[in-house]
mmCIF file of C-alpha atoms in Angstrom:
data_model
loop_
_atom_site.group_PDB
_atom_site.id
_atom_site.type_symbol
_atom_site.label_atom_id
_atom_site.label_comp_id
_atom_site.label_asym_id
_atom_site.label_seq_id
_atom_site.Cartn_x
_atom_site.Cartn_y
_atom_site.Cartn_z
ATOM 1 C CA MET T 258 -39.873 218.766 -42.564
ATOM 2 C CA THR T 259 -41.803 218.258 -45.803
ATOM 3 C CA ASP T 260 -45.603 218.340 -45.592
ATOM 4 C CA SER T 261 -46.707 214.889 -46.773
ATOM 5 C CA THR T 262 -50.126 216.225 -47.804
ATOM 6 C CA ALA T 263 -48.442 218.116 -50.645
ATOM 7 C CA PHE T 264 -47.874 214.766 -52.377
ATOM 8 C CA ARG T 265 -51.310 213.299 -51.718
ATOM 9 C CA PRO T 266 -53.524 213.330 -54.816
ATOM 10 C CA ARG T 267 -56.583 215.550 -54.560
ATOM 11 C CA GLN T 268 -59.934 213.834 -54.441
ATOM 12 C CA TYR T 269 -61.801 217.008 -55.448
ATOM 13 C CA ASP T 270 -60.701 219.505 -58.067
ATOM 14 C CA LEU T 271 -63.683 221.828 -57.581
ATOM 15 C CA ILE T 272 -65.022 222.782 -54.137
ATOM 16 C CA VAL T 273 -68.259 224.769 -54.152
ATOM 17 C CA PHE T 274 -69.542 226.632 -51.100
ATOM 18 C CA ASP T 275 -72.977 227.868 -50.227
ATOM 19 C CA TRP T 276 -72.792 231.417 -48.828
ATOM 20 C CA ASP T 277 -75.394 232.235 -46.149
ATOM 21 C CA GLY T 278 -75.033 230.015 -43.094
ATOM 22 C CA THR T 279 -71.935 228.282 -44.487
ATOM 23 C CA LEU T 280 -69.364 231.044 -44.925
ATOM 24 C CA TYR T 281 -71.380 234.042 -43.758
ATOM 25 C CA ASP T 282 -73.075 234.189 -40.342
ATOM 26 C CA SER T 283 -76.299 235.647 -41.746
ATOM 27 C CA THR T 284 -78.987 233.124 -40.767
ATOM 28 C CA ALA T 285 -80.484 235.212 -37.950
ATOM 29 C CA LEU T 286 -80.566 238.365 -40.083
ATOM 30 C CA ILE T 287 -82.364 236.557 -42.930
ATOM 31 C CA VAL T 288 -84.953 235.125 -40.546
ATOM 32 C CA ARG T 289 -85.611 238.547 -38.997
ATOM 33 C CA ALA T 290 -85.852 240.198 -42.422
ATOM 34 C CA ILE T 291 -88.430 237.657 -43.672
ATOM 35 C CA GLN T 292 -90.498 238.078 -40.522
ATOM 36 C CA ALA T 293 -90.313 241.888 -40.628
ATOM 37 C CA ALA T 294 -91.379 241.921 -44.283
ATOM 38 C CA CYS T 295 -94.419 239.839 -43.377
ATOM 39 C CA ARG T 296 -95.344 242.251 -40.602
ATOM 40 C CA ASP T 297 -95.061 245.147 -43.058
ATOM 41 C CA LEU T 298 -97.635 243.486 -45.329
ATOM 42 C CA ASP T 299 -99.788 242.313 -42.396
ATOM 43 C CA VAL T 300 -99.557 238.668 -43.417
ATOM 44 C CA THR T 301 -98.878 235.597 -41.292
ATOM 45 C CA VAL T 302 -95.386 235.761 -39.830
ATOM 46 C CA PRO T 303 -93.506 232.446 -40.186
ATOM 47 C CA SER T 304 -91.808 230.900 -37.189
ATOM 48 C CA ASP T 305 -88.036 231.012 -36.836
ATOM 49 C CA GLU T 306 -87.917 227.384 -37.967
ATOM 50 C CA ALA T 307 -90.063 227.989 -41.050
ATOM 51 C CA ALA T 308 -88.125 231.106 -42.029
ATOM 52 C CA SER T 309 -84.733 229.451 -41.587
ATOM 53 C CA TYR T 310 -85.795 226.378 -43.579
ATOM 54 C CA VAL T 311 -86.026 228.410 -46.810
ATOM 55 C CA ILE T 312 -82.520 229.882 -46.552
ATOM 56 C CA GLY T 313 -80.538 228.867 -49.606
ATOM 57 C CA LEU T 314 -83.445 228.993 -52.010
ATOM 58 C CA GLY T 315 -83.853 231.817 -54.490
ATOM 59 C CA LEU T 316 -85.795 234.687 -52.938
ATOM 60 C CA GLN T 317 -89.045 234.088 -54.839
ATOM 61 C CA ASP T 318 -89.049 230.376 -54.019
ATOM 62 C CA ALA T 319 -88.056 231.106 -50.412
ATOM 63 C CA LEU T 320 -90.909 233.534 -49.854
ATOM 64 C CA MET T 321 -93.442 231.231 -51.494
ATOM 65 C CA HIS T 322 -92.376 228.434 -49.121
ATOM 66 C CA ALA T 323 -92.217 230.635 -46.017
ATOM 67 C CA VAL T 324 -95.483 232.465 -46.739
ATOM 68 C CA PRO T 325 -97.662 230.042 -48.714
ATOM 69 C CA GLY T 326 -101.024 231.094 -50.037
ATOM 70 C CA LEU T 327 -100.203 234.746 -50.623
ATOM 71 C CA SER T 328 -101.608 236.047 -53.896
ATOM 72 C CA GLN T 329 -98.970 236.043 -56.633
ATOM 73 C CA ASP T 330 -99.084 239.802 -57.122
ATOM 74 C CA ARG T 331 -98.002 240.395 -53.491
ATOM 75 C CA TYR T 332 -94.760 238.386 -53.562
ATOM 76 C CA PRO T 333 -92.763 241.103 -55.401
ATOM 77 C CA GLU T 334 -93.641 243.632 -52.702
ATOM 78 C CA LEU T 335 -92.795 241.088 -50.001
ATOM 79 C CA GLY T 336 -89.426 240.594 -51.695
ATOM 80 C CA ARG T 337 -88.773 244.342 -51.779
ATOM 81 C CA ARG T 338 -89.611 244.680 -48.102
ATOM 82 C CA TYR T 339 -87.353 241.715 -47.301
ATOM 83 C CA ARG T 340 -84.414 243.331 -49.107
ATOM 84 C CA GLN T 341 -84.975 246.611 -47.289
ATOM 85 C CA HIS T 342 -84.838 244.913 -43.895
ATOM 86 C CA TYR T 343 -81.891 242.692 -44.862
ATOM 87 C CA PHE T 344 -79.740 245.561 -46.132
ATOM 88 C CA LYS T 345 -80.419 247.599 -42.992
ATOM 89 C CA GLY T 346 -78.387 245.054 -41.038
ATOM 90 C CA HIS T 347 -76.133 243.303 -43.518
ATOM 91 C CA GLU T 348 -73.034 245.395 -42.803
ATOM 92 C CA GLU T 349 -73.058 244.071 -39.236
ATOM 93 C CA VAL T 350 -72.907 240.433 -40.384
ATOM 94 C CA THR T 351 -69.504 238.755 -40.377
ATOM 95 C CA LEU T 352 -67.849 235.662 -41.730
ATOM 96 C CA PHE T 353 -67.731 232.637 -39.471
ATOM 97 C CA THR T 354 -64.450 232.490 -37.582
ATOM 98 C CA GLY T 355 -61.791 230.676 -39.583
ATOM 99 C CA VAL T 356 -63.369 231.049 -43.032
ATOM 100 C CA PRO T 357 -60.625 233.210 -44.620
ATOM 101 C CA GLU T 358 -57.941 230.829 -43.394
ATOM 102 C CA LEU T 359 -59.875 227.809 -44.660
ATOM 103 C CA LEU T 360 -60.290 229.285 -48.131
ATOM 104 C CA ALA T 361 -56.680 230.431 -48.316
ATOM 105 C CA GLU T 362 -55.508 226.938 -47.428
ATOM 106 C CA LEU T 363 -57.667 225.371 -50.143
ATOM 107 C CA ARG T 364 -56.357 227.893 -52.683
ATOM 108 C CA GLN T 365 -52.808 227.048 -51.676
ATOM 109 C CA ARG T 366 -53.584 223.396 -52.434
ATOM 110 C CA GLN T 367 -54.788 224.521 -55.877
ATOM 111 C CA HIS T 368 -58.437 223.526 -55.641
ATOM 112 C CA TRP T 369 -60.796 225.558 -57.766
ATOM 113 C CA LEU T 370 -63.186 227.372 -55.414
ATOM 114 C CA ALA T 371 -66.696 228.563 -56.237
ATOM 115 C CA VAL T 372 -69.889 229.830 -54.639
ATOM 116 C CA ALA T 373 -73.412 228.588 -55.433
ATOM 117 C CA THR T 374 -75.981 230.662 -53.575
ATOM 118 C CA GLY T 375 -79.639 231.529 -53.379
ATOM 119 C CA LYS T 376 -78.676 235.216 -53.216
ATOM 120 C CA ASN T 377 -79.099 237.358 -56.290
ATOM 121 C CA ARG T 378 -76.066 238.752 -58.108
ATOM 122 C CA GLN T 379 -76.280 242.180 -56.503
ATOM 123 C CA GLY T 380 -76.517 240.676 -53.032
ATOM 124 C CA LEU T 381 -73.609 238.299 -53.523
ATOM 125 C CA ASN T 382 -71.379 240.979 -55.044
ATOM 126 C CA GLU T 383 -72.056 243.223 -52.061
ATOM 127 C CA ALA T 384 -71.315 240.386 -49.625
ATOM 128 C CA LEU T 385 -68.078 239.570 -51.451
ATOM 129 C CA ARG T 386 -67.096 243.242 -51.275
ATOM 130 C CA LEU T 387 -67.802 243.517 -47.558
ATOM 131 C CA SER T 388 -66.020 240.251 -46.758
ATOM 132 C CA ALA T 389 -63.067 240.914 -49.112
ATOM 133 C CA LEU T 390 -63.272 237.280 -50.262
ATOM 134 C CA ALA T 391 -63.810 237.872 -53.987
ATOM 135 C CA PRO T 392 -60.147 237.177 -54.948
ATOM 136 C CA LEU T 393 -60.331 233.712 -53.390
ATOM 137 C CA PHE T 394 -63.091 232.426 -55.686
ATOM 138 C CA ASP T 395 -62.649 231.311 -59.273
ATOM 139 C CA ALA T 396 -66.368 231.488 -60.101
ATOM 140 C CA THR T 397 -69.768 232.193 -58.536
ATOM 141 C CA ARG T 398 -73.383 231.471 -59.418
ATOM 142 C CA THR T 399 -76.555 233.080 -58.057
ATOM 143 C CA ALA T 400 -80.187 232.041 -58.188
ATOM 144 C CA ASP T 401 -81.252 234.893 -60.464
ATOM 145 C CA GLU T 402 -78.661 233.834 -63.062
ATOM 146 C CA THR T 403 -79.507 230.146 -63.116
ATOM 147 C CA ARG T 404 -82.151 228.163 -61.213
ATOM 148 C CA SER T 405 -82.949 228.054 -57.525
ATOM 149 C CA LYS T 406 -81.619 225.150 -55.483
ATOM 150 C CA PRO T 407 -82.031 222.213 -55.502
ATOM 151 C CA HIS T 408 -82.152 222.336 -59.318
ATOM 152 C CA PRO T 409 -78.662 221.235 -60.452
ATOM 153 C CA GLN T 410 -78.070 224.023 -62.983
ATOM 154 C CA MET T 411 -75.679 225.980 -60.739
ATOM 155 C CA LEU T 412 -73.362 223.014 -60.283
ATOM 156 C CA HIS T 413 -73.724 221.867 -63.881
ATOM 157 C CA GLU T 414 -72.567 225.274 -65.103
ATOM 158 C CA LEU T 415 -69.644 225.401 -62.680
ATOM 159 C CA MET T 416 -68.505 221.891 -63.569
ATOM 160 C CA ARG T 417 -68.654 222.703 -67.278
ATOM 161 C CA GLU T 418 -66.722 225.940 -66.738
ATOM 162 C CA PHE T 419 -63.789 224.079 -65.223
ATOM 163 C CA GLY T 420 -64.148 220.800 -67.086
ATOM 164 C CA VAL T 421 -64.605 218.882 -63.829
ATOM 165 C CA GLU T 422 -66.573 215.650 -63.503
ATOM 166 C CA PRO T 423 -69.274 215.309 -60.808
ATOM 167 C CA GLU T 424 -67.239 212.796 -58.815
ATOM 168 C CA ARG T 425 -64.427 215.375 -58.590
ATOM 169 C CA THR T 426 -66.794 218.080 -57.311
ATOM 170 C CA LEU T 427 -67.685 218.749 -53.662
ATOM 171 C CA MET T 428 -70.612 220.931 -52.535
ATOM 172 C CA ILE T 429 -70.500 222.308 -48.980
ATOM 173 C CA GLY T 430 -73.610 223.772 -47.371
ATOM 174 C CA ASP T 431 -75.740 224.204 -44.279
ATOM 175 C CA THR T 432 -79.140 223.250 -45.732
ATOM 176 C CA THR T 433 -80.849 220.263 -47.241
ATOM 177 C CA HIS T 434 -81.273 222.377 -50.394
ATOM 178 C CA ASP T 435 -77.482 222.437 -50.778
ATOM 179 C CA LEU T 436 -77.123 218.693 -50.298
ATOM 180 C CA GLN T 437 -80.005 217.933 -52.648
ATOM 181 C CA LEU T 438 -78.415 220.236 -55.219
ATOM 182 C CA ALA T 439 -75.243 218.147 -55.014
ATOM 183 C CA ALA T 440 -77.174 214.886 -55.300
ATOM 184 C CA ASN T 441 -79.154 216.169 -58.294
ATOM 185 C CA ALA T 442 -75.903 217.133 -60.020
ATOM 186 C CA GLY T 443 -74.204 213.809 -59.210
ATOM 187 C CA ALA T 444 -71.620 215.528 -56.998
ATOM 188 C CA HIS T 445 -70.501 214.766 -53.447
ATOM 189 C CA SER T 446 -71.434 216.926 -50.469
ATOM 190 C CA VAL T 447 -70.391 217.916 -46.954
ATOM 191 C CA ALA T 448 -72.877 219.426 -44.499
ATOM 192 C CA VAL T 449 -72.284 221.985 -41.771
ATOM 193 C CA THR T 450 -74.594 222.280 -38.762
ATOM 194 C CA TYR T 451 -73.750 225.813 -37.587
ATOM 195 C CA GLY T 452 -76.127 227.411 -40.129
ATOM 196 C CA ALA T 453 -79.837 227.041 -40.869
ATOM 197 C CA HIS T 454 -80.730 223.320 -40.792
ATOM 198 C CA GLU T 455 -80.458 220.686 -38.090
ATOM 199 C CA HIS T 456 -78.145 217.667 -38.076
ATOM 200 C CA ALA T 457 -80.723 214.908 -38.641
ATOM 201 C CA PRO T 458 -82.223 216.090 -41.971
ATOM 202 C CA LEU T 459 -78.742 216.913 -43.255
ATOM 203 C CA ARG T 460 -77.385 213.495 -42.324
ATOM 204 C CA ALA T 461 -80.381 211.819 -43.985
ATOM 205 C CA LEU T 462 -79.192 213.079 -47.383
ATOM 206 C CA GLY T 463 -75.936 211.149 -47.148
ATOM 207 C CA PRO T 464 -73.165 213.772 -47.103
ATOM 208 C CA ARG T 465 -69.621 212.493 -46.874
ATOM 209 C CA HIS T 466 -69.237 214.328 -43.568
ATOM 210 C CA VAL T 467 -71.200 216.561 -41.191
ATOM 211 C CA ALA T 468 -69.047 219.289 -39.628
ATOM 212 C CA HIS T 469 -70.103 221.202 -36.526
ATOM 213 C CA SER T 470 -67.633 224.081 -36.879
ATOM 214 C CA VAL T 471 -65.404 225.723 -39.461
ATOM 215 C CA ALA T 472 -62.407 224.244 -37.665
ATOM 216 C CA GLU T 473 -63.848 220.743 -38.027
ATOM 217 C CA LEU T 474 -64.655 221.404 -41.689
ATOM 218 C CA ARG T 475 -61.107 222.603 -42.305
ATOM 219 C CA ALA T 476 -59.660 219.504 -40.656
ATOM 220 C CA TRP T 477 -61.853 217.156 -42.699
ATOM 221 C CA LEU T 478 -61.022 218.896 -45.966
ATOM 222 C CA GLY T 479 -57.349 218.801 -45.106
ATOM 223 C CA ALA T 480 -57.515 215.039 -44.666
ATOM 224 C CA HIS T 481 -60.015 214.034 -47.330
ATOM 225 C CA ALA T 482 -60.397 216.647 -50.079
#
């Protein structure tokens, strides 16, 4: 029997994913690494909620939000300590169940796929290597190459690269920073609740859908993307 979805026009040509907390189950590791870095420098340790809120931002912006009031000359050392703690555990982090199948299905339907992340280039390249997902993405952008979310530069660059209009672009992420990025770029968004931020603040930013699992996200994209 012929799959009728093969003849349904795509709504989105370009689908852009956040990385941490959306594809990669790394939220807890990031929170622990931020808190451990603060203990190393004997500064106030943020709560789990405060540390998870900044996930998705570029590292400098994230640390300034999570640990406000620190003198500017101490943030570079805090960032170095964070990276040390993160990389001690990053090889134990895995993709959320169903992510490879989801991406393969979207590739089969000939969407362009991209990543827009608060990670730096080195960190994303290492995560792509460990996850073996690099061949599935047509392009990626990191915070050290562009601007930290929610500034729209990441999406603007990706849309220009593929010649895609904002209304044909979908951003998928687990934080309000991701959804605000989409709004600032004029693109549509879908939120997922299995990462860093809670349902209510995500829903308040008006995503087209809020998915509570990768399976639910895959089903929605299959029907609406």
